[in-house]
Coordinates of C-alpha atoms and ligand atoms in Angstrom, one line a residue:
M3 CA 16.8 28.5 -51.7
Y4 CA 16.9 31.9 -53.3
D5 CA 20.4 32.8 -52.4
N6 CA 21.8 32.3 -55.9
M7 CA 19.7 35.2 -57.0
A8 CA 21.1 37.4 -54.2
D9 CA 23.9 38.8 -56.4
Q10 CA 21.4 40.5 -58.6
N11 CA 18.6 41.3 -56.2
D12 CA 19.3 41.5 -52.5
E13 CA 15.7 41.1 -51.4
S14 CA 13.9 40.1 -54.5
G15 CA 10.6 41.9 -54.7
G16 CA 11.5 43.9 -51.6
P17 CA 12.8 47.5 -51.7
N18 CA 14.6 46.6 -54.9
G19 CA 11.4 45.6 -56.6
C20 CA 10.8 43.3 -59.5
G21 CA 9.8 43.5 -63.2
P22 CA 11.3 45.3 -66.1
L23 CA 12.8 48.6 -65.0
L24 CA 12.8 50.3 -68.4
A25 CA 9.7 51.8 -69.9
S26 CA 8.5 50.3 -73.1
D27 CA 8.4 52.4 -76.3
S28 CA 5.6 50.3 -77.6
P29 CA 2.7 52.3 -79.1
D30 CA 0.1 49.9 -77.5
A31 CA 1.0 51.3 -74.1
K32 CA -0.8 49.9 -71.0
P33 CA -3.4 51.9 -69.2
L34 CA -1.8 54.7 -67.1
R35 CA -3.0 53.2 -63.7
Q36 CA -1.3 49.9 -64.7
Q37 CA 1.9 51.8 -65.6
V38 CA 1.8 53.6 -62.2
F39 CA 1.3 50.3 -60.4
E40 CA 4.1 48.6 -62.3
H41 CA 6.5 51.5 -61.8
V42 CA 6.0 51.2 -58.0
R43 CA 6.4 47.4 -58.1
A44 CA 9.6 47.7 -60.2
T45 CA 11.2 50.2 -57.9
G46 CA 10.0 48.4 -54.8
R47 CA 9.2 51.7 -53.1
A48 CA 8.5 55.1 -54.9
A49 CA 7.5 58.5 -53.8
R50 CA 4.6 60.2 -55.8
T51 CA 7.2 62.6 -57.2
D52 CA 9.1 59.6 -58.6
V53 CA 6.0 58.4 -60.3
T54 CA 5.3 61.9 -61.8
R55 CA 8.9 62.1 -63.1
A56 CA 9.2 58.5 -64.4
L57 CA 5.8 58.5 -66.3
N58 CA 6.0 62.1 -67.3
I59 CA 2.5 62.9 -65.9
S60 CA 1.2 65.8 -63.8
A61 CA 1.4 65.8 -60.0
G62 CA -2.4 66.0 -60.1
S63 CA -2.8 62.8 -62.2
A64 CA -0.3 61.0 -60.0
T65 CA -2.3 61.9 -56.9
T66 CA -5.6 60.8 -58.5
L67 CA -4.2 57.6 -59.9
T68 CA -2.4 56.5 -56.7
A69 CA -5.4 57.4 -54.6
D70 CA -7.5 55.1 -56.8
L71 CA -4.9 52.3 -56.5
I72 CA -4.8 52.7 -52.7
C73 CA -8.5 52.6 -52.5
A74 CA -8.6 49.4 -54.6
G75 CA -6.2 47.8 -52.0
L76 CA -3.3 47.4 -54.5
L77 CA -0.9 50.1 -53.2
R78 CA -0.3 51.4 -49.7
E79 CA 1.6 54.3 -48.2
V80 CA 4.7 53.6 -46.1
E81 CA 7.1 55.9 -44.3
G82 CA 10.2 54.4 -45.9
L83 CA 12.1 57.1 -47.7
P84 CA 15.0 58.9 -46.2
R85 CA 14.5 62.5 -45.3
E86 CA 16.0 64.9 -47.7
S87 CA 16.7 67.5 -45.0
G88 CA 16.9 67.0 -41.3
R89 CA 13.5 68.4 -40.5
G90 CA 9.8 67.7 -41.0
R91 CA 7.9 64.4 -41.6
P92 CA 9.8 61.7 -43.5
P93 CA 8.4 61.6 -47.0
V94 CA 5.7 59.0 -47.7
A95 CA 6.5 56.3 -50.2
L96 CA 4.2 53.9 -52.1
E97 CA 4.5 50.2 -52.3
V98 CA 2.5 47.2 -53.6
V99 CA 0.2 45.6 -51.0
P100 CA 1.9 42.1 -51.2
E101 CA -1.1 40.2 -50.0
A102 CA -3.5 41.8 -52.5
R103 CA -3.0 38.8 -54.8
Y104 CA -1.0 35.5 -54.7
V105 CA 0.1 33.3 -57.7
I106 CA 1.8 30.0 -58.1
G107 CA 4.5 29.4 -60.7
I108 CA 5.1 25.8 -61.8
K109 CA 7.8 24.2 -63.9
L110 CA 7.0 20.8 -65.2
S111 CA 10.0 18.6 -66.0
D112 CA 10.8 15.0 -66.8
E113 CA 12.9 14.8 -63.6
T114 CA 11.4 17.0 -60.9
H115 CA 8.4 19.4 -61.0
S116 CA 8.9 22.5 -59.0
A117 CA 6.6 25.3 -57.7
V118 CA 7.0 28.8 -56.2
L119 CA 4.2 30.7 -54.5
S120 CA 4.6 34.4 -54.9
D121 CA 2.9 37.5 -53.5
F122 CA 1.8 40.5 -55.6
A123 CA 5.1 42.3 -55.0
G124 CA 6.8 39.4 -56.7
R125 CA 8.3 38.0 -53.5
P126 CA 8.5 34.2 -53.2
V127 CA 6.6 33.1 -50.1
A128 CA 7.0 29.3 -50.4
D129 CA 8.3 26.6 -52.7
A130 CA 8.0 22.8 -53.3
T131 CA 9.2 20.1 -55.5
L132 CA 7.8 16.7 -56.6
P133 CA 9.7 13.9 -58.4
S134 CA 8.2 13.4 -61.8
S135 CA 7.0 9.9 -62.6
P136 CA 9.2 8.4 -65.3
G137 CA 8.4 8.2 -69.0
R138 CA 5.6 9.7 -71.1
K139 CA 2.3 10.1 -69.3
S140 CA -1.3 11.0 -69.9
L141 CA -2.7 14.5 -69.2
D142 CA -4.7 13.0 -66.3
T143 CA -1.5 11.8 -64.6
V144 CA 0.2 15.2 -65.2
L145 CA -2.8 17.0 -63.6
E146 CA -2.6 14.5 -60.7
E147 CA 1.0 15.4 -60.2
I148 CA 0.3 19.1 -60.4
D149 CA -2.4 18.6 -57.8
I150 CA 0.1 17.1 -55.3
L151 CA 2.6 19.8 -56.1
I152 CA 0.1 22.6 -55.5
D153 CA -0.9 21.0 -52.2
R154 CA 2.7 20.9 -51.1
V155 CA 3.4 24.5 -51.9
L156 CA 0.1 25.7 -50.2
K157 CA 1.0 23.7 -47.1
D158 CA 4.5 25.3 -47.0
A159 CA 2.8 28.7 -47.2
D160 CA 0.0 27.8 -44.8
M161 CA -2.5 29.0 -47.4
S162 CA -5.5 27.6 -49.3
L163 CA -6.2 27.4 -53.0
L164 CA -9.0 30.0 -52.6
E165 CA -6.3 32.6 -51.9
I166 CA -4.6 32.0 -55.2
S167 CA -5.5 34.2 -58.2
A168 CA -3.8 32.3 -61.0
V169 CA -1.1 29.8 -61.9
G170 CA 1.7 30.2 -64.4
M171 CA 3.3 27.1 -65.9
G172 CA 6.5 26.4 -67.9
I173 CA 6.4 23.3 -70.0
P174 CA 9.1 21.8 -72.2
G175 CA 8.1 21.3 -75.8
I176 CA 5.9 23.2 -78.2
V177 CA 3.5 25.3 -76.2
D178 CA 1.1 27.9 -77.5
H179 CA 0.8 30.6 -74.9
D180 CA -2.2 32.3 -76.6
T181 CA -4.4 29.3 -76.8
G182 CA -3.1 27.5 -73.7
T183 CA -2.4 24.4 -75.8
V184 CA 0.6 22.0 -75.6
T185 CA 1.2 20.9 -79.1
W186 CA 3.9 18.5 -78.2
S187 CA 5.9 17.8 -75.0
P188 CA 8.5 15.1 -74.3
F189 CA 6.6 13.8 -71.3
L190 CA 3.1 13.9 -72.6
I191 CA 1.5 10.9 -74.5
E192 CA -1.2 13.1 -76.1
T193 CA -0.5 15.9 -78.6
E194 CA -2.6 19.1 -79.1
V195 CA -3.5 19.1 -75.4
D196 CA -5.8 22.0 -74.3
I197 CA -4.2 22.2 -70.8
R198 CA -5.9 25.6 -70.1
T199 CA -9.4 24.2 -70.2
A200 CA -8.4 20.9 -68.4
F201 CA -6.7 22.9 -65.6
M202 CA -9.7 25.3 -65.2
A203 CA -12.1 22.4 -65.0
R204 CA -10.0 20.7 -62.2
F205 CA -8.7 23.7 -60.2
G206 CA -11.3 26.4 -61.0
M207 CA -8.7 29.0 -61.7
P208 CA -6.9 30.3 -64.8
V209 CA -3.5 28.9 -65.9
Y210 CA -1.1 30.7 -68.2
V211 CA 1.3 28.3 -70.0
D212 CA 4.5 28.9 -72.0
N213 CA 7.5 27.1 -73.3
D214 CA 10.0 26.5 -70.5
T215 CA 12.7 28.7 -72.1
N216 CA 10.3 31.6 -72.3
V217 CA 9.5 31.4 -68.6
L218 CA 13.3 31.4 -67.9
S219 CA 13.6 34.5 -70.1
L220 CA 10.8 36.1 -68.1
A221 CA 12.7 35.2 -64.9
E222 CA 15.7 37.2 -66.3
L223 CA 13.4 40.1 -67.3
W224 CA 11.6 40.2 -63.9
F225 CA 14.3 39.2 -61.4
G226 CA 17.7 39.1 -63.2
A227 CA 20.1 40.9 -65.4
G228 CA 17.4 41.6 -68.0
R229 CA 15.6 44.1 -65.8
T230 CA 17.8 46.9 -67.1
I231 CA 18.3 45.7 -70.7
A232 CA 15.6 46.3 -73.3
D233 CA 16.8 43.7 -75.9
F234 CA 18.4 40.5 -74.9
V235 CA 18.6 36.8 -75.6
V236 CA 18.5 33.8 -73.3
V237 CA 20.0 30.5 -74.6
T238 CA 19.5 27.3 -72.6
I239 CA 21.5 24.1 -73.1
E240 CA 19.7 21.3 -71.4
N241 CA 17.9 18.3 -73.0
G242 CA 17.7 20.5 -76.0
V243 CA 18.9 24.0 -77.0
G244 CA 16.3 26.6 -76.3
M245 CA 16.1 30.3 -76.9
G246 CA 14.1 33.2 -75.5
L247 CA 14.1 36.7 -77.0
V248 CA 13.1 39.9 -75.2
L249 CA 12.6 42.9 -77.5
D250 CA 11.7 46.3 -76.1
N251 CA 11.3 44.8 -72.6
R252 CA 8.7 42.2 -73.8
L253 CA 9.0 38.6 -74.5
F254 CA 8.8 37.9 -78.3
R255 CA 6.7 34.9 -79.0
G256 CA 6.5 34.8 -82.8
A257 CA 3.4 34.6 -84.9
R258 CA 2.4 31.0 -84.3
G259 CA 3.5 30.2 -80.8
M260 CA 6.2 27.9 -82.0
G261 CA 8.9 29.2 -79.7
L262 CA 12.3 30.1 -81.0
E263 CA 13.9 26.7 -81.8
L264 CA 17.6 27.7 -81.9
G265 CA 18.4 24.0 -81.4
H266 CA 16.8 23.1 -84.7
T267 CA 18.5 25.7 -86.8
K268 CA 20.8 23.9 -89.2
V269 CA 24.5 24.2 -88.8
Q270 CA 25.5 21.4 -91.3
L271 CA 23.8 20.2 -94.5
D272 CA 23.2 16.4 -94.3
G273 CA 24.8 16.5 -90.8
A274 CA 24.2 14.4 -87.7
L275 CA 20.8 13.0 -87.0
C276 CA 18.7 15.1 -84.6
R277 CA 16.0 13.7 -82.4
C278 CA 13.5 15.8 -84.4
G279 CA 14.1 13.5 -87.3
Q280 CA 16.0 16.0 -89.4
R281 CA 19.8 16.3 -90.0
G282 CA 22.4 18.9 -89.1
C283 CA 20.5 20.7 -86.3
L284 CA 22.6 22.6 -83.8
E285 CA 21.1 20.4 -81.1
A286 CA 22.5 17.2 -82.7
Y287 CA 26.0 18.5 -81.8
L288 CA 25.3 20.2 -78.5
A289 CA 22.5 18.8 -76.4
D290 CA 22.8 16.3 -73.6
Y291 CA 21.8 13.3 -75.7
A292 CA 24.2 14.2 -78.5
L293 CA 27.2 14.5 -76.1
A294 CA 26.2 11.3 -74.3
R295 CA 26.1 9.5 -77.7
E296 CA 29.7 10.4 -78.3
A297 CA 30.7 9.8 -74.6
A298 CA 29.7 6.2 -74.9
T299 CA 32.5 5.7 -77.5
A300 CA 35.0 7.9 -75.8
L301 CA 34.6 6.2 -72.4
D302 CA 34.5 2.7 -74.0
R303 CA 31.0 2.0 -72.7
N304 CA 28.8 -0.3 -74.6
P305 CA 26.3 2.0 -76.2
R306 CA 23.6 -0.7 -75.9
T307 CA 23.8 -0.6 -72.1
P308 CA 21.1 1.8 -71.2
Q309 CA 22.5 4.6 -69.1
S310 CA 21.1 8.0 -68.2
P311 CA 22.6 10.8 -70.4
Y312 CA 23.2 12.8 -67.2
V313 CA 25.3 10.1 -65.6
M314 CA 27.2 9.6 -68.9
L315 CA 27.8 13.4 -69.2
D316 CA 29.1 13.7 -65.7
A317 CA 31.5 10.9 -66.3
L318 CA 32.6 12.5 -69.5
F319 CA 33.1 15.8 -67.8
A320 CA 35.2 14.2 -65.0
Q321 CA 37.3 12.6 -67.7
A322 CA 37.9 15.8 -69.5
K323 CA 38.8 17.6 -66.3
S324 CA 41.4 14.9 -65.5
G325 CA 43.0 15.3 -68.9
N326 CA 41.4 12.7 -71.1
E327 CA 42.0 14.1 -74.6
A328 CA 39.1 12.3 -76.3
A329 CA 36.7 13.6 -73.7
R330 CA 38.1 17.2 -74.0
T331 CA 37.7 17.0 -77.8
I332 CA 34.0 16.2 -77.5
F333 CA 33.4 19.2 -75.3
R334 CA 35.6 21.4 -77.5
R335 CA 33.7 20.4 -80.6
A336 CA 30.4 21.0 -79.0
G337 CA 31.7 24.4 -77.9
R338 CA 32.6 25.3 -81.5
Y339 CA 29.1 24.5 -82.6
L340 CA 27.8 26.7 -79.8
S341 CA 29.9 29.6 -81.0
L342 CA 28.5 29.1 -84.5
G343 CA 24.9 29.1 -83.2
L344 CA 25.5 32.2 -81.0
S345 CA 27.2 34.2 -83.7
N346 CA 24.1 33.6 -85.9
V347 CA 21.9 34.9 -83.1
I348 CA 24.1 38.0 -82.7
Q349 CA 24.0 38.6 -86.5
L350 CA 20.2 38.3 -86.6
F351 CA 19.1 40.2 -83.5
D352 CA 22.0 42.4 -82.4
P353 CA 21.1 41.8 -78.7
G354 CA 22.4 43.9 -75.8
L355 CA 23.3 40.8 -74.0
I356 CA 23.3 37.0 -74.4
I357 CA 22.6 35.1 -71.3
L358 CA 23.6 31.4 -71.2
S359 CA 21.3 29.9 -68.6
G360 CA 20.0 26.7 -67.2
E361 CA 20.8 24.1 -64.6
R362 CA 23.6 22.4 -66.5
M363 CA 26.0 25.2 -67.1
Q364 CA 28.6 23.4 -65.0
Y365 CA 30.1 22.0 -68.2
D366 CA 32.3 25.0 -68.6
Y367 CA 34.1 23.8 -71.7
L368 CA 30.9 24.7 -73.6
Y369 CA 31.4 28.4 -73.0
S370 CA 35.2 28.7 -72.4
K371 CA 37.2 31.7 -73.5
E372 CA 38.0 30.0 -76.8
V373 CA 34.3 29.4 -77.5
L374 CA 33.4 33.1 -76.9
A375 CA 36.5 34.2 -78.9
E376 CA 35.4 32.1 -81.8
M377 CA 31.9 33.4 -81.5
Q378 CA 33.2 37.0 -81.9
K379 CA 35.4 35.9 -84.8
L380 CA 32.4 34.6 -86.7
T381 CA 30.5 37.8 -86.1
L382 CA 30.8 40.9 -88.2
S383 CA 31.1 43.7 -85.6
D384 CA 33.7 46.1 -87.1
G385 CA 33.7 49.3 -85.1
R386 CA 31.0 48.0 -82.7
T387 CA 31.4 46.8 -79.1
P388 CA 31.2 43.0 -79.2
C389 CA 28.0 41.5 -77.7
E390 CA 28.5 40.5 -74.1
V391 CA 27.8 37.0 -72.9
E392 CA 26.9 36.2 -69.3
V393 CA 26.6 32.7 -67.8
H394 CA 23.9 32.2 -65.1
A395 CA 24.0 29.0 -63.2
W396 CA 20.7 29.4 -61.4
G397 CA 19.3 26.8 -59.1
G398 CA 16.3 24.7 -60.2
M399 CA 13.7 27.0 -58.7
I400 CA 14.4 29.8 -61.2
W401 CA 12.1 28.3 -63.8
A402 CA 9.2 28.1 -61.4
R403 CA 10.0 31.7 -60.4
G404 CA 9.8 32.7 -64.0
A405 CA 6.4 31.1 -64.2
T406 CA 5.2 33.3 -61.3
A407 CA 6.1 36.3 -63.5
L408 CA 3.9 34.8 -66.3
A409 CA 1.0 34.6 -63.8
L410 CA 1.7 38.0 -62.2
E411 CA 1.7 39.7 -65.6
A412 CA -1.8 38.3 -66.4
V413 CA -3.2 38.9 -62.9
T414 CA -1.8 42.5 -62.9
A415 CA -3.4 43.2 -66.3
A416 CA -6.7 41.7 -65.1
A417 CA -6.7 43.7 -61.8
L418 CA -5.7 47.0 -63.5
G419 CA -8.1 47.0 -66.4
E420 CA -6.4 45.5 -69.4
A421 CA -8.2 42.5 -70.8
R422 CA -5.8 39.7 -71.8
G423 CA -6.2 36.1 -72.7
Ligands
ZN521 ZN1 16.4 19.0 -84.9

């Protein structure tokens, strides 16, 4: 299940650790004991001397702080470090007590909901999926589905709900992380849904929610390429076009919790109609439904015959691969719009890396060499190294895994003395 993460993290959460590896320059630094704990978790295993060096604290402080964390049952000593010389006791290392806390990460979707149960070291313990009921539904129905999904993942882990400290949840749509409110989601009938309060009332535990692209960006920051890059961008091309931005090792959420709607930035005045109701949005040239709209014509299908955009896109892709020029043109045009969107992102944020991610990155025309070359051509980068682009075709569980990071962040802050909403 997790093998497609193996290239970046051999034993995710194990000796390689998880979480951002670079220290933040932010002036509102976390309490020192939290920094110690997070350093140990990020490295997987660390000697006290590593902690002293990494956090620039005295040996005495490191000893006091780690003793306190061991006493609290959050860290433990292991004999896991190689001996520097051939003699004497092997040096003692510190690691997170994995069973100190458990969290569940959930990704809600209009096709399949997924869940990952993770220990405090960030290692996945169990996972589960549940087909989502079709169409828009009420909050009650969604909570019912979440209930079944949680049951499944607990059964897989042979655990009970009482052992879980918190749930993290990625939801498509406009989601306010700070208030726990879903302003709008493509599968919810209601708007302005206070999912945090409803969840607490039903399950008796805190839930932390965010836009699904943000949880995917957290997955990159905690478990992927973003662990060693302070400033990076994640762009997803799925039903819509989403964007997550990490600045100084932290997810940037904006001032009003709107999410970064790259898909609704305009690339054409009075252009194609977008599903948001406005014209000329990037998404109207690039998203599944936009390509499916054109595919119907290219493939000579009756546009009035209802057909899933996924089926339509797969057919279009197969046609393009087998040399159908009309099908190729559609993908190429979409790719050119993507290069335009990406060049704007580079120009605005000067990121260290752009990660194209999501489940549907199999349509490789969208990010072909030509697309990336055009992106560079549209970007002013005289005398600078051009921004790199990586494509990550993660499996479906990556979103839920990112949601575990959302919960782990909050549970860590609560356990280590930083109050957070
Ligand atoms: Zn739009």
